Coordinates of C-alpha atoms and ligand atoms in Angstrom, one line a residue:
M9 CA 0.0 0.0 0.0
N10 CA 1.4 3.4 -0.8
R11 CA 2.2 6.0 1.8
E12 CA -0.7 8.4 1.1
T13 CA -3.4 5.7 1.1
M14 CA -2.0 4.2 4.3
M15 CA -2.0 7.7 5.9
E16 CA -5.6 8.4 4.8
R17 CA -6.8 5.0 6.1
V18 CA -5.0 5.4 9.5
R19 CA -6.3 8.9 9.9
A20 CA -9.9 7.6 9.5
E21 CA -9.3 5.3 12.5
M22 CA -8.7 8.0 15.1
P23 CA -9.7 11.4 16.3
E24 CA -7.9 14.4 14.9
K25 CA -5.7 14.9 18.0
R26 CA -4.3 11.4 17.8
W27 CA -3.7 11.9 14.1
I28 CA -1.6 15.0 14.9
H29 CA 0.3 12.9 17.4
T30 CA 0.9 10.3 14.7
L31 CA 2.3 13.0 12.4
G32 CA 4.6 14.1 15.2
V33 CA 5.8 10.5 15.7
M34 CA 6.5 10.2 12.0
E35 CA 8.6 13.3 11.9
T36 CA 10.5 12.5 15.1
A37 CA 11.0 8.9 14.1
V38 CA 12.6 10.0 10.8
Q39 CA 14.9 12.4 12.6
L40 CA 15.9 9.8 15.2
A41 CA 16.5 7.2 12.4
E42 CA 18.8 9.6 10.6
R43 CA 20.6 10.6 13.8
F44 CA 21.2 7.0 15.0
G45 CA 21.5 5.1 11.7
A46 CA 18.2 3.3 11.5
D47 CA 16.2 2.9 8.3
A48 CA 14.2 6.1 8.0
E49 CA 11.6 4.7 5.6
K50 CA 10.8 1.7 7.9
A51 CA 10.7 4.1 10.9
E52 CA 8.2 6.3 9.2
R53 CA 6.0 3.3 8.1
A54 CA 6.0 2.0 11.7
A55 CA 5.2 5.5 13.0
I56 CA 2.2 5.9 10.6
L57 CA 0.7 2.6 11.9
H58 CA 1.8 2.5 15.5
D59 CA -1.5 3.7 17.1
V60 CA -3.8 2.3 14.4
A61 CA -5.8 0.3 16.9
K62 CA -5.6 2.8 19.8
Y63 CA -9.3 3.7 19.5
W64 CA -10.7 0.3 18.8
P65 CA -13.2 -1.0 21.3
T66 CA -11.5 -3.3 23.9
S67 CA -13.8 -6.1 22.9
R68 CA -12.4 -5.9 19.3
M69 CA -8.8 -5.9 20.6
E70 CA -9.5 -8.8 22.9
L71 CA -10.9 -10.9 20.1
I72 CA -7.7 -10.3 18.1
I73 CA -5.5 -11.2 21.1
R74 CA -7.4 -14.4 21.5
E75 CA -7.9 -15.4 17.9
K76 CA -4.4 -14.5 16.6
G77 CA -2.5 -16.2 19.3
L78 CA -1.1 -13.1 20.9
P79 CA 0.2 -13.6 24.5
G80 CA -2.8 -14.2 26.7
E81 CA -0.9 -12.6 29.5
L82 CA -1.7 -9.2 28.0
L83 CA -5.3 -9.6 29.1
L84 CA -4.1 -9.5 32.7
Y85 CA -2.4 -6.1 32.3
D86 CA -3.5 -2.6 31.5
K87 CA -5.7 -2.4 28.4
E88 CA -3.5 0.6 27.2
L89 CA -0.9 -2.1 26.3
W90 CA -3.2 -4.0 23.9
H91 CA -3.3 -1.6 20.9
A92 CA 0.4 -2.2 20.2
P93 CA 0.4 -5.9 19.5
V94 CA -3.1 -5.7 18.0
G95 CA -1.8 -2.8 15.8
A96 CA 1.0 -5.1 14.4
V97 CA -1.6 -7.8 13.5
V98 CA -3.7 -5.1 11.8
A99 CA -0.7 -3.6 10.0
E100 CA 0.0 -7.1 8.5
S101 CA -3.5 -8.1 7.6
D102 CA -5.2 -4.8 6.6
Y103 CA -2.2 -2.7 5.4
G104 CA -0.1 -5.4 3.8
V105 CA 3.0 -4.8 5.9
A106 CA 5.2 -7.9 5.6
D107 CA 8.4 -6.5 7.0
I108 CA 9.0 -8.1 10.4
E109 CA 11.2 -5.2 11.6
V110 CA 8.4 -2.8 11.0
L111 CA 5.8 -5.1 12.5
D112 CA 7.9 -5.6 15.6
A113 CA 8.5 -1.9 16.0
I114 CA 4.7 -1.5 16.1
R115 CA 4.2 -4.5 18.3
Y116 CA 6.6 -3.4 21.0
H117 CA 6.2 0.4 20.8
T118 CA 4.3 0.5 24.1
S119 CA 5.8 -2.2 26.2
G120 CA 9.3 -2.4 24.8
R121 CA 11.1 -5.7 25.1
E122 CA 14.5 -7.2 25.9
Q123 CA 17.1 -6.7 23.1
M124 CA 15.1 -4.0 21.4
T125 CA 16.2 -3.4 17.8
L126 CA 17.4 0.0 16.6
L127 CA 14.1 0.4 14.8
D128 CA 12.1 -0.6 18.0
K129 CA 14.0 2.0 20.0
V130 CA 13.6 4.8 17.4
V131 CA 9.8 4.3 17.2
C132 CA 9.3 3.9 20.9
L133 CA 11.4 7.0 21.7
A134 CA 9.7 9.0 19.0
D135 CA 6.4 8.1 20.6
Y136 CA 7.7 9.5 23.9
M137 CA 9.1 12.8 22.6
E138 CA 7.2 13.9 19.5
P139 CA 6.6 17.7 19.6
G140 CA 3.0 17.4 20.9
R141 CA 4.1 15.5 24.0
A142 CA 4.0 17.5 27.2
F143 CA 4.6 15.5 30.4
P144 CA 7.0 16.1 33.3
G145 CA 10.4 15.0 32.2
V146 CA 9.8 15.2 28.4
E147 CA 12.3 18.0 27.9
R148 CA 15.1 15.9 29.6
I149 CA 14.2 13.0 27.3
R150 CA 14.6 15.3 24.3
E151 CA 17.9 16.5 25.5
L152 CA 19.2 13.0 26.1
A153 CA 18.0 12.0 22.6
E154 CA 20.5 14.5 21.2
V155 CA 23.3 12.2 22.3
S156 CA 22.1 8.8 23.4
L157 CA 19.2 6.7 22.1
D158 CA 19.5 4.2 25.0
E159 CA 19.7 6.9 27.7
A160 CA 16.7 8.8 26.3
L161 CA 14.6 5.6 26.0
L162 CA 15.6 4.6 29.6
A163 CA 14.4 7.9 30.8
G164 CA 11.1 7.3 28.9
F165 CA 10.6 3.9 30.5
D166 CA 11.5 5.3 34.0
S167 CA 8.8 7.9 33.5
T168 CA 6.2 5.4 32.5
I169 CA 7.1 3.0 35.3
G170 CA 7.0 5.8 37.9
F171 CA 3.6 6.8 36.6
L172 CA 2.3 3.2 36.9
L173 CA 3.8 2.8 40.4
A174 CA 2.1 6.1 41.5
K175 CA -1.2 4.8 40.2
G176 CA -0.7 1.4 41.9
K177 CA -0.9 -0.4 38.5
R178 CA 0.7 -3.6 37.5
I179 CA 3.8 -3.4 35.2
F180 CA 4.0 -5.6 32.2
P181 CA 7.1 -7.8 32.4
L182 CA 8.5 -6.8 29.0
T183 CA 8.7 -3.2 30.2
V184 CA 10.8 -4.3 33.2
A185 CA 12.9 -6.5 30.9
A186 CA 13.4 -3.6 28.4
R187 CA 14.5 -1.2 31.2
N188 CA 16.9 -3.8 32.8
D189 CA 18.4 -4.5 29.4
L190 CA 19.0 -0.8 28.6
I191 CA 20.8 -0.3 31.9
L192 CA 23.1 -3.2 31.2
K193 CA 23.8 -1.9 27.7
I194 CA 24.5 1.6 29.0
R195 CA 26.9 0.2 31.7
E196 CA 28.7 -1.9 29.1
A197 CA 29.1 1.0 26.8
E198 CA 30.6 3.1 29.7
Q199 CA 33.1 0.5 30.5
W200 CA 34.6 0.9 27.0
Q201 CA 35.1 4.6 27.4
Ligands
DGI19 O1 -0.4 5.1 22.6 P1 0.3 6.3 23.1 O2 -0.5 7.1 24.1 O3 0.9 7.2 22.1 O4 1.6 5.8 23.9 P2 1.9 4.3 24.4 O5 1.6 3.4 23.3 O6 3.4 4.4 24.8 O7 1.0 4.0 25.6 C1 1.4 4.4 26.8 C2 0.4 4.0 27.8 O8 0.4 2.6 28.2 C3 0.7 4.9 29.0 O9 -0.4 5.6 29.4 C4 1.1 3.8 30.1 C5 0.3 2.6 29.6 N1 0.8 1.4 30.2 C6 0.1 0.6 31.0 N2 0.8 -0.4 31.5 C7 2.0 -0.3 30.9 C8 2.1 0.8 30.1 N3 3.1 1.2 29.4 C9 4.2 0.4 29.5 N4 5.4 0.7 28.9 N5 4.3 -0.7 30.3 C10 3.2 -1.1 31.0 O10 3.3 -2.1 31.8
FE20 FE1 0.7 3.7 21.4
FE21 FE1 1.6 6.9 20.1

């Protein structure tokens, strides 16, 4: 599917404010891809589709989780997590995306995962820091992103985990794994300096 058709179809799936967020994630993902050496076209494609299922009714997402063999564990955690793996299924089936790197960047854009790929990181970080985002700490994430993809993303996960802790919510294991892994990678990189 060409870029324009894809954009029009995704736009129709969401309110205008979420579409504006999507445009911000596209722009930021391309910038970050160029800065850190990821594939900018793949980053943009993943960004277009990353929140495609965000406004689907939970019953529709739950059906996809059950029928497409997505991890059933998701159903025991915050529903906010569901649109990412569901979005990857929709990107493949309804938008003809076959590239596993793009699909995984969509799938893990909320939770993160251990051993995140460069593309996973770029899309996840772009989602945190696109120009429309305004939450405590976002400026620091943008500053860190000038120099370190891993440090900026770690600050993003720290912010989300802090938010979840403050609300007394459960934390999805992949988010903890993603954060632990980033800390290890950052420490290893420091040892070589
Ligand atoms: O879809 P967006 O709003 O653009 O951003 P997102 O896909 O990163 O969704 C973030 C929401 O998911 C945020 O409000 C926190 C919520 N959430 C709930 N449980 C978890 C979680 N996020 C992560 N990373 N890990 C969780 O366990
Ligand atoms: Fe999202
Ligand atoms: Fe998003």
